[in-house]
PDB file of C-alpha atoms in Angstrom:
ATOM      1  CA  THR A   4      12.839  15.419 -10.517  1.00 79.00           C
ATOM      2  CA  PRO A   5       9.804  13.649  -9.108  1.00 82.00           C
ATOM      3  CA  ALA A   6       7.056  13.105 -11.655  1.00 81.00           C
ATOM      4  CA  LYS A   7       4.296  14.224  -9.274  1.00 90.00           C
ATOM      5  CA  THR A   8       3.628  16.224  -6.133  1.00 92.00           C
ATOM      6  CA  VAL A   9       0.746  13.979  -4.998  1.00 95.00           C
ATOM      7  CA  VAL A  10       0.440  10.213  -5.444  1.00 95.00           C
ATOM      8  CA  GLY A  11      -2.211   7.778  -4.269  1.00 93.00           C
ATOM      9  CA  ALA A  12      -1.075   5.160  -1.770  1.00 92.00           C
ATOM     10  CA  GLY A  13      -0.341   1.922  -3.602  1.00 90.00           C
ATOM     11  CA  ASN A  14       0.359   3.641  -6.927  1.00 90.00           C
ATOM     12  CA  HIS A  15       3.662   4.087  -8.699  1.00 89.00           C
ATOM     13  CA  MET A  16       5.551   7.320  -9.262  1.00 90.00           C
ATOM     14  CA  GLN A  17       8.623   7.920 -11.359  1.00 90.00           C
ATOM     15  CA  VAL A  18      11.590   9.871 -10.031  1.00 92.00           C
ATOM     16  CA  GLY A  19      14.246  11.009 -12.488  1.00 92.00           C
ATOM     17  CA  VAL A  20      17.827  11.625 -11.394  1.00 94.00           C
ATOM     18  CA  ILE A  21      20.357  13.257 -13.722  1.00 94.00           C
ATOM     19  CA  VAL A  22      23.955  12.293 -12.995  1.00 95.00           C
ATOM     20  CA  TRP A  23      27.071  13.498 -14.719  1.00 93.00           C
ATOM     21  CA  ASN A  24      30.737  12.687 -14.733  1.00 94.00           C
ATOM     22  CA  GLU A  25      32.888  15.653 -13.721  1.00 90.00           C
ATOM     23  CA  GLY A  26      36.056  13.548 -13.842  1.00 88.00           C
ATOM     24  CA  ASN A  27      38.664  12.838 -16.515  1.00 90.00           C
ATOM     25  CA  SER A  28      37.923   9.152 -17.075  1.00 93.00           C
ATOM     26  CA  SER A  29      34.883   6.903 -17.414  1.00 95.00           C
ATOM     27  CA  GLU A  30      33.222   6.206 -14.095  1.00 95.00           C
ATOM     28  CA  THR A  31      31.072   3.408 -12.711  1.00 96.00           C
ATOM     29  CA  PHE A  32      28.994   4.031  -9.600  1.00 97.00           C
ATOM     30  CA  SER A  33      25.538   3.530  -8.077  1.00 98.00           C
ATOM     31  CA  VAL A  34      22.771   6.018  -7.364  1.00 97.00           C
ATOM     32  CA  SER A  35      20.120   5.563  -4.688  1.00 97.00           C
ATOM     33  CA  VAL A  36      16.867   7.442  -4.108  1.00 96.00           C
ATOM     34  CA  PHE A  37      15.313   7.760  -0.655  1.00 95.00           C
ATOM     35  CA  ARG A  38      12.022   8.896   0.879  1.00 94.00           C
ATOM     36  CA  ASN A  39      12.559  10.476   4.304  1.00 94.00           C
ATOM     37  CA  GLY A  40      15.770   8.463   4.520  1.00 92.00           C
ATOM     38  CA  SER A  41      14.247   5.078   3.593  1.00 94.00           C
ATOM     39  CA  ILE A  42      15.522   3.640   0.337  1.00 96.00           C
ATOM     40  CA  ILE A  43      13.274   3.541  -2.711  1.00 95.00           C
ATOM     41  CA  GLY A  44      15.823   1.942  -4.992  1.00 97.00           C
ATOM     42  CA  THR A  45      19.374   1.817  -6.339  1.00 98.00           C
ATOM     43  CA  LEU A  46      20.473   1.817  -9.979  1.00 98.00           C
ATOM     44  CA  PRO A  47      23.936   1.325 -11.487  1.00 98.00           C
ATOM     45  CA  VAL A  48      25.745   3.711 -13.805  1.00 97.00           C
ATOM     46  CA  THR A  49      28.350   1.895 -15.854  1.00 96.00           C
ATOM     47  CA  SER A  50      31.268   3.515 -17.694  1.00 97.00           C
ATOM     48  CA  LEU A  51      29.845   7.036 -17.897  1.00 97.00           C
ATOM     49  CA  PRO A  52      32.301   8.980 -20.100  1.00 97.00           C
ATOM     50  CA  PRO A  53      33.960  12.155 -18.782  1.00 95.00           C
ATOM     51  CA  GLY A  54      31.820  15.263 -19.216  1.00 95.00           C
ATOM     52  CA  GLU A  55      28.723  13.191 -20.045  1.00 97.00           C
ATOM     53  CA  GLU A  56      25.425  12.896 -18.206  1.00 96.00           C
ATOM     54  CA  THR A  57      22.647  10.338 -18.074  1.00 97.00           C
ATOM     55  CA  THR A  58      19.171  10.227 -16.572  1.00 96.00           C
ATOM     56  CA  LEU A  59      18.126   7.380 -14.308  1.00 97.00           C
ATOM     57  CA  ILE A  60      14.420   6.672 -13.822  1.00 94.00           C
ATOM     58  CA  PHE A  61      13.411   5.184 -10.491  1.00 95.00           C
ATOM     59  CA  ASP A  62       9.991   3.618  -9.928  1.00 93.00           C
ATOM     60  CA  TRP A  63       8.613   4.364  -6.478  1.00 93.00           C
ATOM     61  CA  ASN A  64       5.904   1.836  -5.673  1.00 93.00           C
ATOM     62  CA  THR A  65       4.041   3.469  -2.804  1.00 94.00           C
ATOM     63  CA  ALA A  66       2.396   0.199  -1.717  1.00 92.00           C
ATOM     64  CA  GLY A  67       2.989  -0.110   1.999  1.00 92.00           C
ATOM     65  CA  THR A  68       4.055   3.524   2.287  1.00 93.00           C
ATOM     66  CA  PRO A  69       2.069   5.269   5.020  1.00 94.00           C
ATOM     67  CA  LYS A  70       0.082   8.290   3.888  1.00 94.00           C
ATOM     68  CA  GLY A  71       1.856  11.555   4.618  1.00 95.00           C
ATOM     69  CA  ASN A  72       4.480  13.923   3.295  1.00 95.00           C
ATOM     70  CA  TYR A  73       7.869  12.772   2.083  1.00 95.00           C
ATOM     71  CA  ILE A  74      11.096  14.478   1.132  1.00 94.00           C
ATOM     72  CA  LEU A  75      12.963  12.670  -1.628  1.00 94.00           C
ATOM     73  CA  SER A  76      16.730  12.633  -1.843  1.00 93.00           C
ATOM     74  CA  ALA A  77      19.363  10.983  -4.011  1.00 95.00           C
ATOM     75  CA  SER A  78      22.977  10.042  -3.495  1.00 96.00           C
ATOM     76  CA  ALA A  79      25.748   8.605  -5.621  1.00 96.00           C
ATOM     77  CA  THR A  80      28.510   6.350  -4.353  1.00 96.00           C
ATOM     78  CA  ALA A  81      32.025   7.744  -4.508  1.00 94.00           C
ATOM     79  CA  VAL A  82      34.319   6.571  -7.268  1.00 93.00           C
ATOM     80  CA  PRO A  83      37.919   5.563  -6.481  1.00 90.00           C
ATOM     81  CA  GLY A  84      40.048   8.630  -5.800  1.00 87.00           C
ATOM     82  CA  GLU A  85      37.093  11.037  -5.636  1.00 88.00           C
ATOM     83  CA  VAL A  86      37.679  13.889  -3.199  1.00 86.00           C
ATOM     84  CA  ASP A  87      34.799  16.257  -4.114  1.00 85.00           C
ATOM     85  CA  LEU A  88      31.903  14.458  -2.428  1.00 89.00           C
ATOM     86  CA  ILE A  89      29.704  17.500  -1.724  1.00 88.00           C
ATOM     87  CA  ASP A  90      27.691  17.050  -4.938  1.00 89.00           C
ATOM     88  CA  ASN A  91      27.152  13.303  -4.510  1.00 93.00           C
ATOM     89  CA  ALA A  92      23.922  13.949  -2.596  1.00 92.00           C
ATOM     90  CA  TYR A  93      20.814  15.928  -3.500  1.00 90.00           C
ATOM     91  CA  GLU A  94      18.073  16.754  -0.999  1.00 84.00           C
ATOM     92  CA  LYS A  95      16.320  19.817  -2.373  1.00 73.00           C
ATOM     93  CA  TRP A  96      13.198  18.329  -3.945  1.00 74.00           C
ATOM     94  CA  ASN A  97       9.756  19.519  -2.943  1.00 77.00           C
ATOM     95  CA  THR A  98       7.584  17.489  -0.601  1.00 89.00           C
ATOM     96  CA  ILE A  99       5.670  14.583  -2.149  1.00 94.00           C
ATOM     97  CA  GLN A 100       2.333  13.740  -0.550  1.00 96.00           C
ATOM     98  CA  VAL A 101       1.154  10.137  -0.423  1.00 96.00           C
ATOM     99  CA  THR A 102      -2.620  10.305  -0.056  1.00 96.00           C
ATOM    100  CA  ILE A 103      -5.748   8.292  -0.799  1.00 96.00           C
ATOM    101  CA  ASN A 104      -6.241   6.986  -4.311  1.00 94.00           C
ATOM    102  CA  GLY A 105      -7.996   9.444  -6.582  1.00 95.00           C
ATOM    103  CA  ASP A 106      -6.995  12.515  -4.570  1.00 97.00           C
ATOM    104  CA  LEU A 107      -5.034  14.504  -7.142  1.00 96.00           C
ATOM    105  CA  ASN A 108      -4.714  17.810  -5.299  1.00 95.00           C
ATOM    106  CA  GLY A 109      -3.844  16.472  -1.838  1.00 95.00           C
ATOM    107  CA  ASP A 110      -6.915  17.797  -0.001  1.00 96.00           C
ATOM    108  CA  LEU A 111      -7.741  14.283   1.325  1.00 96.00           C
ATOM    109  CA  ILE A 112     -11.077  14.180  -0.534  1.00 97.00           C
ATOM    110  CA  VAL A 113     -11.832  12.616  -3.907  1.00 97.00           C
ATOM    111  CA  ASP A 114     -14.383  15.030  -5.306  1.00 97.00           C
ATOM    112  CA  ILE A 115     -15.422  16.968  -8.387  1.00 97.00           C
ATOM    113  CA  PHE A 116     -12.228  19.050  -8.224  1.00 97.00           C
ATOM    114  CA  ASP A 117     -10.150  15.930  -8.855  1.00 97.00           C
ATOM    115  CA  ILE A 118     -12.404  14.959 -11.785  1.00 96.00           C
ATOM    116  CA  VAL A 119     -12.137  18.481 -13.229  1.00 96.00           C
ATOM    117  CA  MET A 120      -8.339  18.328 -12.990  1.00 94.00           C
ATOM    118  CA  ILE A 121      -8.321  15.160 -15.096  1.00 94.00           C
ATOM    119  CA  ALA A 122     -10.813  16.702 -17.532  1.00 95.00           C
ATOM    120  CA  LEU A 123      -8.638  19.808 -18.017  1.00 96.00           C
ATOM    121  CA  ALA A 124      -5.620  17.654 -18.826  1.00 95.00           C
ATOM    122  CA  PHE A 125      -7.499  14.922 -20.703  1.00 96.00           C
ATOM    123  CA  GLY A 126      -5.623  13.726 -23.790  1.00 96.00           C
ATOM    124  CA  ALA A 127      -2.390  15.470 -22.801  1.00 96.00           C
ATOM    125  CA  VAL A 128       1.053  13.901 -23.134  1.00 95.00           C
ATOM    126  CA  SER A 129       4.141  15.049 -21.238  1.00 86.00           C
ATOM    127  CA  ASN A 130       5.213  17.779 -23.658  1.00 88.00           C
ATOM    128  CA  ASP A 131       1.747  19.384 -23.996  1.00 94.00           C
ATOM    129  CA  THR A 132       0.989  22.729 -22.385  1.00 93.00           C
ATOM    130  CA  ASN A 133      -1.946  21.264 -20.453  1.00 93.00           C
ATOM    131  CA  TRP A 134       0.080  18.308 -19.114  1.00 93.00           C
ATOM    132  CA  TRP A 135      -0.327  17.823 -15.374  1.00 92.00           C
ATOM    133  CA  PRO A 136       1.612  14.864 -13.966  1.00 92.00           C
ATOM    134  CA  ASN A 137      -0.703  14.317 -10.981  1.00 93.00           C
ATOM    135  CA  ALA A 138      -3.528  13.585 -13.446  1.00 94.00           C
ATOM    136  CA  ASP A 139      -1.530  10.731 -15.025  1.00 92.00           C
ATOM    137  CA  VAL A 140      -2.732   8.411 -12.269  1.00 90.00           C
ATOM    138  CA  MET A 141      -2.000   5.139 -14.046  1.00 86.00           C
ATOM    139  CA  GLN A 142       1.396   6.256 -15.467  1.00 80.00           C
ATOM    140  CA  GLU A 143       1.166   3.523 -18.073  1.00 75.00           C
ATOM    141  CA  PHE A 144       1.275   5.351 -21.375  1.00 78.00           C
ATOM    142  CA  GLY A 145       2.480   8.878 -20.555  1.00 86.00           C
ATOM    143  CA  LEU A 146      -1.005  10.016 -21.518  1.00 93.00           C
ATOM    144  CA  ILE A 147      -3.872  11.351 -19.456  1.00 95.00           C
ATOM    145  CA  ASP A 148      -6.711   9.179 -20.702  1.00 95.00           C
ATOM    146  CA  ILE A 149      -9.921   7.381 -19.858  1.00 95.00           C
ATOM    147  CA  PHE A 150      -8.078   4.929 -17.603  1.00 94.00           C
ATOM    148  CA  ASP A 151      -6.916   7.803 -15.409  1.00 94.00           C
ATOM    149  CA  LEU A 152     -10.425   9.281 -15.342  1.00 95.00           C
ATOM    150  CA  VAL A 153     -12.038   5.951 -14.439  1.00 95.00           C
ATOM    151  CA  SER A 154      -9.437   5.351 -11.733  1.00 94.00           C
ATOM    152  CA  VAL A 155     -10.367   8.632 -10.047  1.00 96.00           C
ATOM    153  CA  ALA A 156     -14.112   8.200 -10.657  1.00 96.00           C
ATOM    154  CA  LEU A 157     -14.051   4.811  -8.897  1.00 96.00           C
ATOM    155  CA  CYS A 158     -12.712   6.558  -5.789  1.00 96.00           C
ATOM    156  CA  PHE A 159     -15.210   9.428  -5.936  1.00 97.00           C
ATOM    157  CA  GLY A 160     -16.509  10.357  -2.489  1.00 97.00           C
ATOM    158  CA  ASN A 161     -13.610   8.809  -0.561  1.00 96.00           C
ATOM    159  CA  VAL A 162     -12.319  10.911   2.328  1.00 96.00           C
ATOM    160  CA  ASP A 163      -9.270  10.510   4.552  1.00 92.00           C
ATOM    161  CA  PRO A 164      -9.741   9.773   7.343  1.00 86.00           C
ATOM    162  CA  PRO A 165     -12.918   7.836   6.499  1.00 76.00           C
TER     163      PRO A 165
END
């Protein structure tokens, strides 16, 4: 599950991947996350007990990522003796848009609508009803706060293309 649907170029975004062991013994393997086929990162899973699951959190640093739309996918390496490989890959996430900083709704303009979106979610944490991940621009504290608001305000008036 990607944390956001829109992220400013050069910012970070978290991507969570839940993996589980369908086998009869503990398994060790690696999981990779990709954007349009280019790798974002790989994390190890060590000795996952049978029938158990764990969540891996990947940090996608969008620095150097061209603005545009991206499909995220994940894949797990096969474990020795594994024959059911069909569920080792996942490619059904929604499109993630990398846009200009401060553009929270993906309309390529940093305007009052972006400020209002932060204001409506201001003070929210991830389990609140008014939580909106795109408004957590800084992703530092899991809180939509003054740092997120200032980050967007500093970009106010920016348009893509300039």
